[in-house]
Amino acid sequence: METSLPSYARKSSHKSNTIAPKRQRGRERVALILDAASSLFAEKGVEGATMTEIAARSGTAIGSLYRFFPTRESIAITLLERFIEDRLDLLDRLYEELGPGALDDAAERLMNAWLEKREERDVTTMLMASRPDAEHYTAQWRSQFLQRVVRILERVTPDKSETAPARGVVMLHVLKLAPQLVTGPLGGEIEKELRQVVLRLLKGS
């Protein structure tokens, strides 16, 4: 039932409605708060972490914390927004920096994009899965990720652009599974194989 979900997950909108600080010092403080909250959410879950703990771990006065984020739930939603926007921006930069034929570079950088920031990715996955609108919300951001991956495929293999949409779907599934598959004793070998799979998808062969 919806009432059993964390309160932040029961919100109908995925927007945090927080106002971003205009000064650099304020932006740096918000980043510290979000990093601290992400770490605590990973340890205790959203409901288990308190605003007092978030303030203490980030070195922020409790009054300042409430000025930036009125509720713990607003922090959770902002973490979702921050991670997804960061990854989308990264794919946009890859598109601008990669040229035709840059297959090896594209394969390495795409894999790295999904393997880095694992703790933050795990927290984001947890926050997203708890939302009652998770399916709709996930479909929205997956569509944005797919568009960018397809653009990259078209960029590096312009002669095979007609197959880019299908390759993009497969690529996105492979990349999504990569963080889970590379854990454990065989993680290194699995990562090598996955990088070869990504490279073959980029080549279209």
Short mmCIF file of C-alpha atoms in Angstrom, two decimals:
data_model
loop_
_atom_site.label_atom_id
_atom_site.label_comp_id
_atom_site.label_asym_id
_atom_site.label_seq_id
_atom_site.Cartn_x
_atom_site.Cartn_y
_atom_site.Cartn_z
CA MET A 1 0.00 0.00 0.00
CA GLU A 2 1.14 3.53 -0.63
CA THR A 3 1.02 4.34 3.09
CA SER A 4 3.80 1.81 3.69
CA LEU A 5 6.20 3.71 1.45
CA PRO A 6 8.67 6.30 2.73
CA SER A 7 7.02 9.72 2.79
CA TYR A 8 9.33 11.11 0.07
CA ALA A 9 8.25 8.25 -2.22
CA ARG A 10 4.58 9.11 -1.83
CA LYS A 11 5.01 12.48 -3.51
CA SER A 12 3.34 12.65 -6.91
CA SER A 13 6.01 14.91 -8.40
CA HIS A 14 9.68 13.98 -8.75
CA LYS A 15 10.75 17.61 -8.48
CA SER A 16 12.33 18.66 -5.20
CA ASN A 17 10.98 22.25 -5.33
CA THR A 18 14.11 23.46 -3.55
CA ILE A 19 15.73 26.72 -4.61
CA ALA A 20 19.33 26.38 -5.77
CA PRO A 21 21.69 28.82 -4.03
CA LYS A 22 23.10 31.51 -6.29
CA ARG A 23 26.45 31.97 -4.53
CA GLN A 24 29.35 29.56 -4.95
CA ARG A 25 29.66 29.08 -1.19
CA GLY A 26 26.02 28.08 -0.99
CA ARG A 27 26.39 25.63 -3.88
CA GLU A 28 29.39 24.06 -2.19
CA ARG A 29 27.42 23.71 1.06
CA VAL A 30 24.52 22.04 -0.75
CA ALA A 31 26.94 19.59 -2.38
CA LEU A 32 28.33 18.67 1.05
CA ILE A 33 24.82 18.15 2.40
CA LEU A 34 23.84 15.94 -0.52
CA ASP A 35 27.01 13.87 -0.24
CA ALA A 36 26.44 13.36 3.48
CA ALA A 37 22.78 12.47 2.95
CA SER A 38 23.65 10.00 0.20
CA SER A 39 26.10 8.25 2.52
CA LEU A 40 23.60 8.11 5.38
CA PHE A 41 20.77 6.92 3.13
CA ALA A 42 23.05 4.11 1.93
CA GLU A 43 23.68 3.10 5.54
CA LYS A 44 20.24 3.57 7.07
CA GLY A 45 17.70 4.24 4.35
CA VAL A 46 15.81 7.51 4.01
CA GLU A 47 13.53 6.86 6.98
CA GLY A 48 16.44 5.83 9.19
CA ALA A 49 18.58 8.93 8.62
CA THR A 50 17.74 12.08 10.57
CA MET A 51 18.21 15.71 9.62
CA THR A 52 20.42 16.10 12.69
CA GLU A 53 22.73 13.34 11.43
CA ILE A 54 22.84 14.84 7.95
CA ALA A 55 23.73 18.24 9.39
CA ALA A 56 26.47 16.77 11.60
CA ARG A 57 28.05 14.67 8.85
CA SER A 58 28.07 17.55 6.39
CA GLY A 59 29.37 20.04 8.96
CA THR A 60 26.29 22.21 8.52
CA ALA A 61 24.39 24.08 11.21
CA ILE A 62 20.93 22.57 11.56
CA GLY A 63 19.30 25.93 10.84
CA SER A 64 21.26 26.28 7.61
CA LEU A 65 20.30 22.75 6.60
CA TYR A 66 16.60 23.57 6.93
CA ARG A 67 17.07 26.74 4.89
CA PHE A 68 18.46 24.70 2.01
CA PHE A 69 16.20 21.67 2.47
CA PRO A 70 12.96 21.98 4.47
CA THR A 71 12.56 18.20 4.74
CA ARG A 72 14.54 14.99 4.47
CA GLU A 73 12.25 14.08 1.58
CA SER A 74 13.36 17.14 -0.41
CA ILE A 75 16.95 15.96 -0.03
CA ALA A 76 16.04 12.51 -1.36
CA ILE A 77 14.33 13.94 -4.44
CA THR A 78 17.22 16.33 -5.08
CA LEU A 79 19.66 13.41 -4.94
CA LEU A 80 17.64 11.68 -7.67
CA GLU A 81 17.66 14.80 -9.81
CA ARG A 82 21.37 15.44 -9.25
CA PHE A 83 22.53 11.97 -10.24
CA ILE A 84 20.37 11.68 -13.34
CA GLU A 85 21.25 15.17 -14.58
CA ASP A 86 24.94 14.46 -13.95
CA ARG A 87 24.84 11.28 -16.04
CA LEU A 88 22.85 12.91 -18.85
CA ASP A 89 25.32 15.80 -18.95
CA LEU A 90 28.17 13.29 -19.12
CA LEU A 91 26.63 11.59 -22.17
CA ASP A 92 26.14 14.99 -23.81
CA ARG A 93 29.84 15.73 -23.30
CA LEU A 94 30.80 12.35 -24.75
CA TYR A 95 28.76 13.08 -27.85
CA GLU A 96 30.55 16.41 -28.32
CA GLU A 97 34.03 14.96 -27.69
CA LEU A 98 33.83 11.68 -29.65
CA GLY A 99 34.31 11.70 -33.39
CA PRO A 100 33.63 9.19 -36.18
CA GLY A 101 35.62 6.01 -35.70
CA ALA A 102 36.46 6.64 -32.02
CA LEU A 103 35.24 3.17 -31.12
CA ASP A 104 37.75 2.15 -28.45
CA ASP A 105 37.50 5.50 -26.70
CA ALA A 106 33.71 5.43 -26.83
CA ALA A 107 33.57 1.88 -25.43
CA GLU A 108 35.86 2.70 -22.52
CA ARG A 109 34.14 5.95 -21.63
CA LEU A 110 30.63 4.52 -21.83
CA MET A 111 31.54 1.64 -19.54
CA ASN A 112 33.29 3.98 -17.13
CA ALA A 113 30.22 6.22 -17.06
CA TRP A 114 28.14 3.34 -15.70
CA LEU A 115 30.75 1.86 -13.37
CA GLU A 116 31.82 5.04 -11.57
CA LYS A 117 29.95 6.58 -8.62
CA ARG A 118 28.66 3.16 -7.58
CA GLU A 119 27.50 4.14 -4.10
CA GLU A 120 25.63 7.15 -5.45
CA ARG A 121 24.11 4.97 -8.17
CA ASP A 122 22.99 2.39 -5.60
CA VAL A 123 21.34 5.08 -3.48
CA THR A 124 19.63 6.54 -6.55
CA THR A 125 18.33 3.09 -7.51
CA MET A 126 16.97 2.61 -3.99
CA LEU A 127 15.27 5.99 -3.98
CA MET A 128 13.77 5.46 -7.40
CA ALA A 129 12.50 1.94 -6.68
CA SER A 130 10.62 3.21 -3.62
CA ARG A 131 8.51 5.68 -5.58
CA PRO A 132 4.90 4.74 -6.38
CA ASP A 133 5.42 6.26 -9.84
CA ALA A 134 8.73 4.42 -10.29
CA GLU A 135 7.74 2.76 -13.56
CA HIS A 136 6.64 6.01 -15.18
CA TYR A 137 9.57 7.99 -13.77
CA THR A 138 12.10 5.34 -14.81
CA ALA A 139 10.62 5.23 -18.32
CA GLN A 140 11.10 8.99 -18.61
CA TRP A 141 14.78 9.03 -17.75
CA ARG A 142 15.49 5.78 -19.65
CA SER A 143 14.13 7.42 -22.77
CA GLN A 144 16.50 10.34 -22.28
CA PHE A 145 19.46 8.01 -21.74
CA LEU A 146 18.54 6.00 -24.84
CA GLN A 147 18.35 9.10 -27.02
CA ARG A 148 21.84 10.10 -25.97
CA VAL A 149 23.34 6.63 -26.40
CA VAL A 150 21.83 6.37 -29.89
CA ARG A 151 23.30 9.77 -30.78
CA ILE A 152 26.73 8.56 -29.70
CA LEU A 153 26.37 5.41 -31.80
CA GLU A 154 25.37 7.48 -34.82
CA ARG A 155 28.33 9.78 -34.20
CA VAL A 156 31.04 7.11 -34.01
CA THR A 157 29.59 4.87 -36.76
CA PRO A 158 27.79 7.23 -39.15
CA ASP A 159 27.80 4.57 -41.87
CA LYS A 160 25.63 2.32 -39.68
CA SER A 161 23.21 4.87 -38.30
CA GLU A 162 20.20 2.83 -39.43
CA THR A 163 21.00 0.17 -36.81
CA ALA A 164 21.80 2.66 -34.05
CA PRO A 165 18.33 2.59 -32.40
CA ALA A 166 18.36 -1.20 -31.99
CA ARG A 167 22.01 -1.22 -30.88
CA GLY A 168 21.21 1.56 -28.44
CA VAL A 169 18.50 -0.48 -26.71
CA VAL A 170 20.86 -3.45 -26.28
CA MET A 171 23.70 -1.17 -25.21
CA LEU A 172 21.58 0.48 -22.52
CA HIS A 173 20.61 -2.90 -21.05
CA VAL A 174 24.24 -4.07 -21.02
CA LEU A 175 25.42 -0.86 -19.34
CA LYS A 176 22.61 -0.97 -16.79
CA LEU A 177 23.60 -4.50 -15.71
CA ALA A 178 27.34 -3.82 -15.69
CA PRO A 179 27.63 -2.47 -12.09
CA GLN A 180 25.92 -5.59 -10.71
CA LEU A 181 27.85 -8.06 -12.88
CA VAL A 182 31.34 -6.80 -12.12
CA THR A 183 31.08 -7.42 -8.39
CA GLY A 184 32.41 -10.64 -6.87
CA PRO A 185 35.47 -12.80 -7.51
CA LEU A 186 35.00 -12.87 -11.30
CA GLY A 187 34.32 -9.15 -11.53
CA GLY A 188 37.54 -8.29 -13.36
CA GLU A 189 37.08 -10.94 -16.03
CA ILE A 190 33.41 -10.09 -16.46
CA GLU A 191 34.27 -6.42 -16.88
CA LYS A 192 36.72 -7.28 -19.68
CA GLU A 193 34.04 -9.29 -21.46
CA LEU A 194 31.47 -6.53 -21.05
CA ARG A 195 33.86 -3.99 -22.53
CA GLN A 196 34.22 -6.24 -25.57
CA VAL A 197 30.42 -6.51 -25.85
CA VAL A 198 30.11 -2.72 -25.74
CA LEU A 199 32.82 -2.39 -28.37
CA ARG A 200 31.06 -4.86 -30.69
CA LEU A 201 27.80 -2.94 -30.28
CA LEU A 202 29.60 0.27 -31.18
CA LYS A 203 31.06 -1.38 -34.28
CA GLY A 204 27.70 -2.79 -35.27
CA SER A 205 29.21 -6.23 -35.81
#
